[in-house]
Short mmCIF file of C-alpha atoms in Angstrom, two decimals:
data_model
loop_
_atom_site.label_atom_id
_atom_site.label_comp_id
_atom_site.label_asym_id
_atom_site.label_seq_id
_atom_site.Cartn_x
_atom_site.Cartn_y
_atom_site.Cartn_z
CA UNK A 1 79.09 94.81 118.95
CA UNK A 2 77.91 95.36 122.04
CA UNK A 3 77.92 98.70 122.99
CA UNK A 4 74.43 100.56 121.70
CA UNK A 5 74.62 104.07 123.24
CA UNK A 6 77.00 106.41 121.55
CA UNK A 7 77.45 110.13 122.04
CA UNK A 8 77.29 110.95 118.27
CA UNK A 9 76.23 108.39 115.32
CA UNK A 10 77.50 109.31 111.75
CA UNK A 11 75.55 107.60 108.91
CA UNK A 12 77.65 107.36 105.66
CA UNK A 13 81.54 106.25 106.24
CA UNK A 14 83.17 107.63 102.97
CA UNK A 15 85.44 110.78 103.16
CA UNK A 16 82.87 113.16 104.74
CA UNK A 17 81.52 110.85 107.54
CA UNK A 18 85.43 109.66 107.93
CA UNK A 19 86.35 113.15 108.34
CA UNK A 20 83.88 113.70 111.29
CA UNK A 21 84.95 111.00 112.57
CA UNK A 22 88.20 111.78 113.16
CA UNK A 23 87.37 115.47 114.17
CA UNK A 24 85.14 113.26 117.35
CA UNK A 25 87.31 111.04 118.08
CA UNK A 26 90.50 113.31 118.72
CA UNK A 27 87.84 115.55 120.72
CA UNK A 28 87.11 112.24 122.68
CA UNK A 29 83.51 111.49 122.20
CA UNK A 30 82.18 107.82 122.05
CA UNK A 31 81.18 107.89 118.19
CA UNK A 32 79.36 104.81 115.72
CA UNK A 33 79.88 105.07 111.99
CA UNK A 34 77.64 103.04 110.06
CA UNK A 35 78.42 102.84 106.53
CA UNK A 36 76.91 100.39 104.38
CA UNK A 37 79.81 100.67 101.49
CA UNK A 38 78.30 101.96 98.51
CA UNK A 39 80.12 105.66 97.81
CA UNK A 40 78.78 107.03 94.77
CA UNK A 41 82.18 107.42 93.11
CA UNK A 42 82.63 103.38 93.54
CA UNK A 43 83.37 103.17 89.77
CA UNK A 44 85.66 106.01 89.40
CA UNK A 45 89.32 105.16 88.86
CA UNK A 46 90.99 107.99 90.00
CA UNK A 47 90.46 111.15 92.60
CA UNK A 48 91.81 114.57 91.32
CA UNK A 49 91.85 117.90 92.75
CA UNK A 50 92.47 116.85 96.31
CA UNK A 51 95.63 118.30 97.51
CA UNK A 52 97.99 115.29 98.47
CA UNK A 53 96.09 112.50 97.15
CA UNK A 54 95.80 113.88 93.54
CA UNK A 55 95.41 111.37 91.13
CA UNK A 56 94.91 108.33 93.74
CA UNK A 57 91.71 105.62 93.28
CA UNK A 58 89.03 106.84 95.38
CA UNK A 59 88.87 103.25 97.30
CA UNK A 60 92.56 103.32 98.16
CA UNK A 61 91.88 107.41 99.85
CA UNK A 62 88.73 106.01 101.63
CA UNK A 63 90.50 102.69 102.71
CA UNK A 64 93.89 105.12 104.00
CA UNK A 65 91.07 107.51 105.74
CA UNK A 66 89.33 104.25 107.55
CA UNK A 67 92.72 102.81 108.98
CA UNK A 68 93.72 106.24 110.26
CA UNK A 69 90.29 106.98 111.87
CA UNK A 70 89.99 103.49 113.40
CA UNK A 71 93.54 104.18 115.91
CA UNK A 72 90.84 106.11 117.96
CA UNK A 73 89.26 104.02 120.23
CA UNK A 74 86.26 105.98 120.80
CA UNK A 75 85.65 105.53 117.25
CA UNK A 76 83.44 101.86 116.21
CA UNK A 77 82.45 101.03 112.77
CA UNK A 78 79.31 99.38 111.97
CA UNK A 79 79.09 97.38 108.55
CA UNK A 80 75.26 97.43 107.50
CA UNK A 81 72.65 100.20 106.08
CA UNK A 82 70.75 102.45 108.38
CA UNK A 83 67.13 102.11 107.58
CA UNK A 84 65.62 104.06 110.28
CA UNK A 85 65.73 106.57 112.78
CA UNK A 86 63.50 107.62 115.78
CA UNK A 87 63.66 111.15 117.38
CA UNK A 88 63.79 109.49 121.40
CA UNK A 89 63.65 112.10 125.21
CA UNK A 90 67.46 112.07 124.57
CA UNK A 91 68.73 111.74 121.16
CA UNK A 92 67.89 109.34 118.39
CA UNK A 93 67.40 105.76 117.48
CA UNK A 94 69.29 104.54 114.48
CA UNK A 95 67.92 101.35 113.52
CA UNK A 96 69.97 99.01 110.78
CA UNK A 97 68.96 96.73 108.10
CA UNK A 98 69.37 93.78 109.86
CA UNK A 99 67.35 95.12 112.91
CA UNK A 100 70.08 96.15 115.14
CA UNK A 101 69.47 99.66 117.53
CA UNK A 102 71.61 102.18 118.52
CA UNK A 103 71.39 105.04 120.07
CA UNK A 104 73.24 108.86 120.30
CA UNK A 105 72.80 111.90 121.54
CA UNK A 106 73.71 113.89 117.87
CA UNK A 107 73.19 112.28 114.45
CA UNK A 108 75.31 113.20 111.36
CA UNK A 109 74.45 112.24 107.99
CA UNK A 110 76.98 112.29 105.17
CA UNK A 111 75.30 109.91 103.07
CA UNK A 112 75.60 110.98 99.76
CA UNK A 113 73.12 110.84 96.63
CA UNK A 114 72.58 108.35 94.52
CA UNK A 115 72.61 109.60 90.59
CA UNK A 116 69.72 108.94 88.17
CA UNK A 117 70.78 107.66 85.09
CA UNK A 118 69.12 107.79 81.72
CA UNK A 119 68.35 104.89 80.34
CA UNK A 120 71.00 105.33 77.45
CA UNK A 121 72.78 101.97 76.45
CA UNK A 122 76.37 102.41 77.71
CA UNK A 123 76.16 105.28 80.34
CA UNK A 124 76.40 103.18 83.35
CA UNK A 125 79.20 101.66 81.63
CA UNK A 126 81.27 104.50 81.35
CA UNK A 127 79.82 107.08 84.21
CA UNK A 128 82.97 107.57 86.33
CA UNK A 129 85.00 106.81 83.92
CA UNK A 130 84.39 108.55 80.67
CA UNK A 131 81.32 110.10 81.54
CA UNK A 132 82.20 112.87 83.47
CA UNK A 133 80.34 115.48 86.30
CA UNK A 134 82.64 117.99 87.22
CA UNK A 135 85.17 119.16 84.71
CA UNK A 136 87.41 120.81 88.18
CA UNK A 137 87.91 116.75 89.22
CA UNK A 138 88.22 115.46 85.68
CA UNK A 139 88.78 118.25 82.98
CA UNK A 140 92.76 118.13 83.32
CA UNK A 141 92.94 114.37 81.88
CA UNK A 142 90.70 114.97 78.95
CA UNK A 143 92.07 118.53 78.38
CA UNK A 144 92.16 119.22 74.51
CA UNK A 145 90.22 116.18 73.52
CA UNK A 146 87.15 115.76 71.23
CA UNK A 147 84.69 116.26 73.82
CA UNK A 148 80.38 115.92 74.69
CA UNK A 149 78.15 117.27 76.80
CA UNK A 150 74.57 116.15 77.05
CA UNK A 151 72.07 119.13 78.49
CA UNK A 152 69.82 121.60 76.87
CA UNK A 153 68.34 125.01 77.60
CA UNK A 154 70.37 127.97 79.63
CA UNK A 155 71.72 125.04 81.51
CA UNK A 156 73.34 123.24 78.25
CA UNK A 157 74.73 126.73 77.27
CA UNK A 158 76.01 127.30 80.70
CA UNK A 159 77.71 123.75 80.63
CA UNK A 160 78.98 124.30 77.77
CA UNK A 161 80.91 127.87 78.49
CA UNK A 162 82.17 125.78 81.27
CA UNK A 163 83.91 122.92 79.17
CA UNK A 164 85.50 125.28 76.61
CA UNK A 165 88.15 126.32 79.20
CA UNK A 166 89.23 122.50 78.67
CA UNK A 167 88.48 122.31 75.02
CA UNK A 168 87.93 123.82 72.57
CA UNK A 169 86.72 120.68 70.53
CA UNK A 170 83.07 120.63 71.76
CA UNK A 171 79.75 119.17 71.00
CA UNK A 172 76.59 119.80 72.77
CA UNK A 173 74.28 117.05 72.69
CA UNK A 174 70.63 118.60 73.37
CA UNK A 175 69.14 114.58 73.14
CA UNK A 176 66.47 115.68 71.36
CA UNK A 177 65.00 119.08 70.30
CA UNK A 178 67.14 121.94 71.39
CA UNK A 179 65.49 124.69 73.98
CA UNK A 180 68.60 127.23 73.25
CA UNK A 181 67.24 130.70 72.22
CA UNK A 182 68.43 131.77 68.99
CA UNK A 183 71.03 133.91 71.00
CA UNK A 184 72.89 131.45 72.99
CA UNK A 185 72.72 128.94 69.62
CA UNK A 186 74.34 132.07 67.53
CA UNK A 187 76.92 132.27 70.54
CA UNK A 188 77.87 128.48 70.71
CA UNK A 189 78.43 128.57 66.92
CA UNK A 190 80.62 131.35 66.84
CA UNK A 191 82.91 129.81 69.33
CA UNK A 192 82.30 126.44 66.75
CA UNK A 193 80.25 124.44 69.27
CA UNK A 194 78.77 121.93 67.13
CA UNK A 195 75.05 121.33 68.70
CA UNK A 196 73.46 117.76 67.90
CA UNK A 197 69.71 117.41 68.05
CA UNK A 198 69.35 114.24 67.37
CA UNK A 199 68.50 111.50 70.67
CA UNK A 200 70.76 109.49 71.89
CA UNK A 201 70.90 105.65 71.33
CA UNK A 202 73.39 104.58 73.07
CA UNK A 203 77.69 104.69 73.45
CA UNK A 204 80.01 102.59 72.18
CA UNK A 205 82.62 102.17 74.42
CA UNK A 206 85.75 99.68 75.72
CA UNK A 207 85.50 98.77 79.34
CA UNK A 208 83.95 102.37 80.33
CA UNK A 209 85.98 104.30 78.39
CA UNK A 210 84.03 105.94 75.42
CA UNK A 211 84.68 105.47 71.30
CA UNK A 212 81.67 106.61 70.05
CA UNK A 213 77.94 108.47 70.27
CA UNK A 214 75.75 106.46 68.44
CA UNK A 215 72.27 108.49 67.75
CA UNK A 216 68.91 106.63 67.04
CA UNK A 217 69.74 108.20 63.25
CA UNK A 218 72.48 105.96 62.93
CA UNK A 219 74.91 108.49 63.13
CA UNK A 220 78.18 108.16 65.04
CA UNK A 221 80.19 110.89 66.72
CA UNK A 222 83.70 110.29 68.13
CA UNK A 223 84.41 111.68 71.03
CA UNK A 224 87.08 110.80 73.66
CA UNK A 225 85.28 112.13 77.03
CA UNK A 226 81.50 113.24 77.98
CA UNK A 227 80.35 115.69 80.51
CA UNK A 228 76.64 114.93 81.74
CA UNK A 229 74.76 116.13 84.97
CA UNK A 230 71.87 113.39 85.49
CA UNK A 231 69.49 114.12 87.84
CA UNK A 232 69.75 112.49 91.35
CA UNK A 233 67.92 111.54 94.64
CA UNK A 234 69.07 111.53 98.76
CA UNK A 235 70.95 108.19 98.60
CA UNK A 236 69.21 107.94 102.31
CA UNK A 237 65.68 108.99 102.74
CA UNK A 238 66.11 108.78 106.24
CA UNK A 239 66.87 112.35 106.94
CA UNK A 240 63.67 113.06 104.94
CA UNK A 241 61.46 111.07 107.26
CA UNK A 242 62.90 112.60 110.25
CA UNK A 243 61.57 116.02 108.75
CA UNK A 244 64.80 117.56 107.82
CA UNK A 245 64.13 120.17 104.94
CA UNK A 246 65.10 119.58 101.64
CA UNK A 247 65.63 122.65 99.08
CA UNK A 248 65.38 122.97 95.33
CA UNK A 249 67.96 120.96 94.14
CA UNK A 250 67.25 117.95 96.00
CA UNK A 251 69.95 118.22 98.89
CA UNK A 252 69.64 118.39 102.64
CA UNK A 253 68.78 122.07 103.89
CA UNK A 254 71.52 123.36 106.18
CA UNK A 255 73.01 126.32 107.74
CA UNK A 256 76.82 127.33 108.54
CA UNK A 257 77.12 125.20 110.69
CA UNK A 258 75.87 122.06 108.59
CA UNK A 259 73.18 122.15 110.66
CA UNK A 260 69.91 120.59 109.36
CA UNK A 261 66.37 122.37 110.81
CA UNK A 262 66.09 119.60 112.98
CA UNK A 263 67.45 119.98 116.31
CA UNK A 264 70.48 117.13 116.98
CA UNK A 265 70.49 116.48 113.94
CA UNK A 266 73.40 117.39 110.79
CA UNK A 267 74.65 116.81 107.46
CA UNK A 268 77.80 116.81 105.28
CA UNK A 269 79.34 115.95 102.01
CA UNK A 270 77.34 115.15 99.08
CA UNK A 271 73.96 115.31 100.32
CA UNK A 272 74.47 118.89 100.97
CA UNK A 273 75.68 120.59 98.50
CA UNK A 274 76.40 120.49 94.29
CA UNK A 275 80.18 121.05 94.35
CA UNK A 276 80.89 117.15 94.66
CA UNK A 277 84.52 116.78 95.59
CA UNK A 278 86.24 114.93 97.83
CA UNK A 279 88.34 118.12 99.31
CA UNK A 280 84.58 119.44 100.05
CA UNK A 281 83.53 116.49 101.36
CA UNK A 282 86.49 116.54 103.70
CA UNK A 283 86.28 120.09 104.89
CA UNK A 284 82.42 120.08 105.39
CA UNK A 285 82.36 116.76 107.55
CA UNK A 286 85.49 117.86 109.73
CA UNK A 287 83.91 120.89 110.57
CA UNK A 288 81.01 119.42 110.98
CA UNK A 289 82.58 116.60 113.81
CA UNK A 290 84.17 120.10 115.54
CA UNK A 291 80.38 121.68 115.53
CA UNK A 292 78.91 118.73 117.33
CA UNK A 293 81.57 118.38 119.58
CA UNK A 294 81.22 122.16 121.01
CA UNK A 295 77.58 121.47 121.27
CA UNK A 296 77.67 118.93 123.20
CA UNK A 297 80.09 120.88 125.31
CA UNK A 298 77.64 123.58 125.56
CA UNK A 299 74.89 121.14 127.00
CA UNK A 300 77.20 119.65 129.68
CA UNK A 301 78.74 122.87 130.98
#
Protein backbone atom coordinates (compact mmCIF):
# COMPACT_ATOMS: atom_id res chain seq x y z
CA UNK A 1 0.00 0.00 0.00
CA UNK A 2 1.41 2.97 -0.64
CA UNK A 3 -0.57 5.70 0.22
CA UNK A 4 0.02 6.67 4.23
CA UNK A 5 -2.00 9.90 4.71
CA UNK A 6 -5.71 9.43 4.92
CA UNK A 7 -8.38 11.91 5.89
CA UNK A 8 -10.06 9.57 8.45
CA UNK A 9 -8.58 6.04 9.78
CA UNK A 10 -11.21 3.56 11.25
CA UNK A 11 -9.70 0.84 13.51
CA UNK A 12 -11.96 -2.29 13.71
CA UNK A 13 -13.55 -3.46 10.14
CA UNK A 14 -16.63 -5.54 11.38
CA UNK A 15 -20.20 -4.06 10.96
CA UNK A 16 -19.63 -0.80 12.92
CA UNK A 17 -16.26 0.28 11.36
CA UNK A 18 -17.87 -1.08 7.84
CA UNK A 19 -20.73 1.10 8.43
CA UNK A 20 -18.52 4.28 8.78
CA UNK A 21 -16.97 3.38 6.17
CA UNK A 22 -19.43 3.50 3.84
CA UNK A 23 -21.08 6.69 5.41
CA UNK A 24 -17.07 8.34 4.31
CA UNK A 25 -16.74 7.03 1.42
CA UNK A 26 -20.16 8.10 -0.27
CA UNK A 27 -19.31 11.62 1.46
CA UNK A 28 -15.93 11.31 -0.49
CA UNK A 29 -13.22 11.37 2.03
CA UNK A 30 -9.89 9.39 1.52
CA UNK A 31 -10.55 6.73 4.43
CA UNK A 32 -8.06 3.45 5.81
CA UNK A 33 -9.79 0.63 7.63
CA UNK A 34 -7.57 -1.51 9.45
CA UNK A 35 -9.09 -4.52 10.78
CA UNK A 36 -7.14 -7.26 12.03
CA UNK A 37 -10.16 -10.00 11.68
CA UNK A 38 -11.03 -11.14 14.97
CA UNK A 39 -14.97 -9.91 15.61
CA UNK A 40 -16.02 -11.08 18.84
CA UNK A 41 -19.05 -12.95 17.50
CA UNK A 42 -16.44 -15.14 15.23
CA UNK A 43 -18.01 -18.33 16.71
CA UNK A 44 -21.57 -17.47 16.48
CA UNK A 45 -23.56 -19.28 13.80
CA UNK A 46 -26.21 -17.12 13.16
CA UNK A 47 -27.18 -13.12 13.41
CA UNK A 48 -30.81 -12.39 14.59
CA UNK A 49 -32.65 -9.32 15.16
CA UNK A 50 -31.18 -7.37 12.30
CA UNK A 51 -33.84 -6.36 9.97
CA UNK A 52 -33.02 -8.00 6.49
CA UNK A 53 -30.30 -10.21 7.41
CA UNK A 54 -32.23 -12.08 10.21
CA UNK A 55 -31.05 -15.32 10.78
CA UNK A 56 -27.80 -15.02 8.41
CA UNK A 57 -24.00 -16.22 9.81
CA UNK A 58 -22.39 -13.23 11.08
CA UNK A 59 -19.21 -13.87 8.61
CA UNK A 60 -21.39 -14.07 5.52
CA UNK A 61 -23.18 -10.17 6.78
CA UNK A 62 -19.59 -8.88 7.46
CA UNK A 63 -18.13 -10.47 4.20
CA UNK A 64 -21.59 -8.86 2.07
CA UNK A 65 -20.81 -5.42 4.12
CA UNK A 66 -16.86 -5.56 2.99
CA UNK A 67 -17.63 -6.15 -0.84
CA UNK A 68 -20.20 -3.37 -0.83
CA UNK A 69 -17.94 -0.86 1.04
CA UNK A 70 -14.86 -1.71 -1.07
CA UNK A 71 -16.84 -0.24 -4.72
CA UNK A 72 -15.72 3.13 -3.11
CA UNK A 73 -12.52 4.01 -4.12
CA UNK A 74 -11.71 6.35 -1.47
CA UNK A 75 -12.16 3.51 0.76
CA UNK A 76 -8.55 1.06 1.38
CA UNK A 77 -8.46 -1.82 3.65
CA UNK A 78 -5.54 -2.66 5.66
CA UNK A 79 -5.14 -6.40 6.88
CA UNK A 80 -3.01 -6.24 10.23
CA UNK A 81 -3.66 -5.03 14.06
CA UNK A 82 -3.21 -1.48 15.08
CA UNK A 83 -0.87 -1.40 17.98
CA UNK A 84 -0.34 2.19 18.37
CA UNK A 85 -1.30 5.58 17.95
CA UNK A 86 0.42 9.04 18.32
CA UNK A 87 -1.58 12.34 18.80
CA UNK A 88 0.78 14.38 15.76
CA UNK A 89 0.33 18.89 14.84
CA UNK A 90 -2.34 17.44 12.45
CA UNK A 91 -4.06 14.34 13.31
CA UNK A 92 -2.78 10.99 14.44
CA UNK A 93 -0.31 8.27 13.80
CA UNK A 94 -1.69 4.78 13.60
CA UNK A 95 1.06 2.48 13.78
CA UNK A 96 0.44 -1.50 12.86
CA UNK A 97 1.78 -4.68 14.12
CA UNK A 98 4.09 -5.19 11.60
CA UNK A 99 5.50 -1.56 11.91
CA UNK A 100 3.74 0.09 9.15
CA UNK A 101 2.52 4.16 9.73
CA UNK A 102 -0.28 5.90 8.69
CA UNK A 103 -1.59 8.85 9.19
CA UNK A 104 -5.33 10.85 9.34
CA UNK A 105 -6.71 13.73 10.25
CA UNK A 106 -9.86 11.89 12.47
CA UNK A 107 -9.54 8.44 14.08
CA UNK A 108 -12.56 6.12 14.66
CA UNK A 109 -12.44 3.18 16.76
CA UNK A 110 -15.05 0.44 16.54
CA UNK A 111 -13.01 -2.17 17.92
CA UNK A 112 -15.01 -4.13 19.99
CA UNK A 113 -14.31 -6.00 23.46
CA UNK A 114 -12.95 -8.97 23.97
CA UNK A 115 -15.11 -11.23 26.66
CA UNK A 116 -13.54 -12.78 29.81
CA UNK A 117 -14.38 -16.15 30.22
CA UNK A 118 -14.47 -18.24 33.35
CA UNK A 119 -12.44 -20.84 33.45
CA UNK A 120 -15.41 -23.43 33.34
CA UNK A 121 -14.62 -26.64 31.22
CA UNK A 122 -16.85 -26.28 28.13
CA UNK A 123 -17.81 -22.51 28.02
CA UNK A 124 -15.56 -21.53 25.29
CA UNK A 125 -16.91 -24.43 23.60
CA UNK A 126 -20.29 -23.45 23.47
CA UNK A 127 -20.18 -19.37 24.00
CA UNK A 128 -21.88 -18.23 20.77
CA UNK A 129 -23.48 -21.02 20.34
CA UNK A 130 -25.32 -22.30 23.31
CA UNK A 131 -24.09 -19.97 25.68
CA UNK A 132 -25.93 -17.05 25.14
CA UNK A 133 -25.57 -12.88 25.99
CA UNK A 134 -28.49 -11.24 24.88
CA UNK A 135 -31.76 -13.07 24.96
CA UNK A 136 -33.22 -9.98 22.12
CA UNK A 137 -30.43 -11.73 19.47
CA UNK A 138 -30.92 -15.28 20.68
CA UNK A 139 -34.06 -15.81 22.96
CA UNK A 140 -36.47 -16.60 19.87
CA UNK A 141 -34.50 -19.99 18.96
CA UNK A 142 -34.39 -21.33 22.46
CA UNK A 143 -37.90 -19.96 23.28
CA UNK A 144 -39.70 -22.53 25.67
CA UNK A 145 -36.67 -24.63 26.33
CA UNK A 146 -35.12 -25.89 29.63
CA UNK A 147 -33.01 -23.00 30.16
CA UNK A 148 -29.68 -21.49 32.62
CA UNK A 149 -28.45 -18.53 33.61
CA UNK A 150 -25.27 -18.14 35.56
CA UNK A 151 -25.20 -14.65 37.79
CA UNK A 152 -25.94 -13.86 41.35
CA UNK A 153 -27.06 -10.90 43.44
CA UNK A 154 -29.76 -8.08 42.10
CA UNK A 155 -28.02 -8.72 38.85
CA UNK A 156 -28.91 -12.68 38.75
CA UNK A 157 -32.52 -11.68 39.77
CA UNK A 158 -32.63 -9.03 37.18
CA UNK A 159 -31.34 -11.62 34.51
CA UNK A 160 -33.48 -13.79 35.42
CA UNK A 161 -36.95 -11.58 35.14
CA UNK A 162 -35.44 -11.01 31.80
CA UNK A 163 -35.30 -14.75 30.53
CA UNK A 164 -38.79 -15.67 31.81
CA UNK A 165 -40.39 -13.72 28.90
CA UNK A 166 -38.66 -16.68 26.82
CA UNK A 167 -39.23 -19.40 29.32
CA UNK A 168 -40.70 -20.22 31.71
CA UNK A 169 -38.43 -23.36 32.39
CA UNK A 170 -35.61 -21.56 34.30
CA UNK A 171 -32.68 -22.22 36.49
CA UNK A 172 -30.47 -19.71 38.03
CA UNK A 173 -27.11 -20.86 38.58
CA UNK A 174 -25.56 -18.52 41.46
CA UNK A 175 -21.92 -20.74 40.97
CA UNK A 176 -21.50 -20.78 44.34
CA UNK A 177 -23.21 -19.20 47.41
CA UNK A 178 -26.21 -17.19 46.47
CA UNK A 179 -26.16 -13.16 47.36
CA UNK A 180 -30.17 -12.96 46.60
CA UNK A 181 -31.98 -11.34 49.62
CA UNK A 182 -34.55 -13.46 51.01
CA UNK A 183 -37.04 -11.27 48.92
CA UNK A 184 -35.94 -11.68 45.45
CA UNK A 185 -35.21 -15.71 46.39
CA UNK A 186 -39.09 -15.83 47.71
CA UNK A 187 -39.93 -14.04 44.28
CA UNK A 188 -37.91 -16.40 41.91
CA UNK A 189 -39.57 -19.39 43.66
CA UNK A 190 -42.93 -18.32 43.30
CA UNK A 191 -42.56 -17.90 39.62
CA UNK A 192 -40.70 -21.74 40.09
CA UNK A 193 -37.17 -20.50 39.31
CA UNK A 194 -35.20 -23.28 40.51
CA UNK A 195 -31.84 -21.53 42.04
CA UNK A 196 -28.63 -23.89 42.13
CA UNK A 197 -25.88 -23.07 44.59
CA UNK A 198 -23.70 -25.40 43.90
CA UNK A 199 -20.20 -24.30 41.51
CA UNK A 200 -19.91 -25.13 38.37
CA UNK A 201 -17.56 -27.89 36.97
CA UNK A 202 -17.89 -27.81 33.76
CA UNK A 203 -20.66 -28.50 30.52
CA UNK A 204 -21.15 -31.29 28.68
CA UNK A 205 -21.84 -30.47 25.39
CA UNK A 206 -21.77 -31.73 21.38
CA UNK A 207 -19.81 -29.45 19.16
CA UNK A 208 -20.93 -26.16 21.22
CA UNK A 209 -24.20 -26.98 21.66
CA UNK A 210 -25.01 -27.80 25.40
CA UNK A 211 -26.46 -31.38 27.04
CA UNK A 212 -25.68 -30.91 30.37
CA UNK A 213 -24.43 -28.73 33.70
CA UNK A 214 -22.23 -30.79 35.44
CA UNK A 215 -21.56 -29.26 39.17
CA UNK A 216 -18.33 -30.10 41.19
CA UNK A 217 -21.18 -32.25 43.37
CA UNK A 218 -21.54 -34.50 40.64
CA UNK A 219 -24.79 -33.42 39.86
CA UNK A 220 -26.08 -32.96 36.31
CA UNK A 221 -28.72 -30.53 35.08
CA UNK A 222 -30.14 -30.67 31.53
CA UNK A 223 -30.61 -27.80 29.98
CA UNK A 224 -30.90 -26.97 26.24
CA UNK A 225 -29.53 -23.16 26.21
CA UNK A 226 -27.51 -20.85 28.85
CA UNK A 227 -27.60 -17.18 29.30
CA UNK A 228 -24.26 -15.78 30.95
CA UNK A 229 -22.80 -12.15 31.00
CA UNK A 230 -18.87 -12.69 31.63
CA UNK A 231 -17.04 -9.87 32.33
CA UNK A 232 -14.95 -8.23 29.50
CA UNK A 233 -12.04 -5.84 28.58
CA UNK A 234 -11.44 -2.98 25.46
CA UNK A 235 -10.44 -5.55 22.80
CA UNK A 236 -7.93 -2.45 21.87
CA UNK A 237 -6.19 -0.64 24.60
CA UNK A 238 -5.19 1.82 22.25
CA UNK A 239 -7.90 4.30 22.82
CA UNK A 240 -6.94 3.97 26.52
CA UNK A 241 -3.38 5.09 25.98
CA UNK A 242 -4.39 7.94 23.92
CA UNK A 243 -6.35 9.16 27.15
CA UNK A 244 -9.82 8.59 26.00
CA UNK A 245 -12.10 8.11 29.18
CA UNK A 246 -13.40 5.00 30.08
CA UNK A 247 -16.68 4.75 32.41
CA UNK A 248 -17.96 2.14 34.82
CA UNK A 249 -18.66 -0.59 32.79
CA UNK A 250 -15.53 -0.80 31.00
CA UNK A 251 -16.55 0.91 27.56
CA UNK A 252 -15.23 3.95 25.77
CA UNK A 253 -16.78 7.31 27.23
CA UNK A 254 -18.70 9.16 24.53
CA UNK A 255 -21.19 11.76 23.84
CA UNK A 256 -24.11 12.05 21.09
CA UNK A 257 -22.15 12.35 18.78
CA UNK A 258 -19.88 9.17 19.53
CA UNK A 259 -17.50 11.46 20.34
CA UNK A 260 -14.72 10.33 22.75
CA UNK A 261 -13.15 13.36 25.22
CA UNK A 262 -10.37 13.43 23.05
CA UNK A 263 -10.43 15.86 20.39
CA UNK A 264 -10.25 13.93 16.65
CA UNK A 265 -10.80 11.23 18.06
CA UNK A 266 -14.36 8.66 18.11
CA UNK A 267 -15.86 5.46 18.82
CA UNK A 268 -18.63 3.03 17.79
CA UNK A 269 -20.12 -0.36 18.14
CA UNK A 270 -19.22 -2.58 20.88
CA UNK A 271 -16.71 -0.72 22.67
CA UNK A 272 -19.28 1.79 23.45
CA UNK A 273 -22.04 0.63 24.67
CA UNK A 274 -23.80 -2.82 26.46
CA UNK A 275 -26.64 -3.36 23.95
CA UNK A 276 -24.35 -5.63 21.64
CA UNK A 277 -26.16 -6.03 18.36
CA UNK A 278 -25.30 -5.85 15.10
CA UNK A 279 -28.37 -3.32 14.12
CA UNK A 280 -26.56 -1.05 16.95
CA UNK A 281 -23.44 -1.55 15.73
CA UNK A 282 -24.65 -0.46 12.33
CA UNK A 283 -26.54 2.63 13.31
CA UNK A 284 -23.84 3.94 15.79
CA UNK A 285 -20.84 3.62 13.24
CA UNK A 286 -22.92 5.18 10.24
CA UNK A 287 -23.69 8.02 12.18
CA UNK A 288 -20.65 8.15 13.41
CA UNK A 289 -18.84 8.25 9.53
CA UNK A 290 -21.70 11.28 8.89
CA UNK A 291 -20.30 13.13 12.27
CA UNK A 292 -16.75 13.11 11.09
CA UNK A 293 -17.51 13.97 7.78
CA UNK A 294 -19.40 17.41 8.82
CA UNK A 295 -16.46 18.08 10.99
CA UNK A 296 -14.15 18.01 8.78
CA UNK A 297 -16.38 20.20 6.69
CA UNK A 298 -16.54 22.60 9.45
CA UNK A 299 -12.61 22.92 9.58
CA UNK A 300 -12.23 23.50 5.81
CA UNK A 301 -15.01 26.05 5.34
Amino acid sequence: MEQKHFEVIIVGGSYSGLSAAMSLGRSLRQVLVIDSGSPCNRQTPYSHNFITQDGEKPAVISAKAKLQVDIYKTVQFYNGLAVKAIKTENGFEIITESGEAFTARKVLFATGVKDLLPKIEGFANCWGISVLHCPYCHGYEVKNEKTAIIANGEMGFEYAKLIFNWTKDLRLCTNGKSELSLEKTQILKNHRVQIFEEEIDSFEHSEGYIKNIIFKNGERVEVKAIYARPPFEQHCPIPDTLGCEINEQGLLKVDAMQKTNISGVFASGDCTTPMRSVAIAVSTGSFAGAVINKELIDEDF
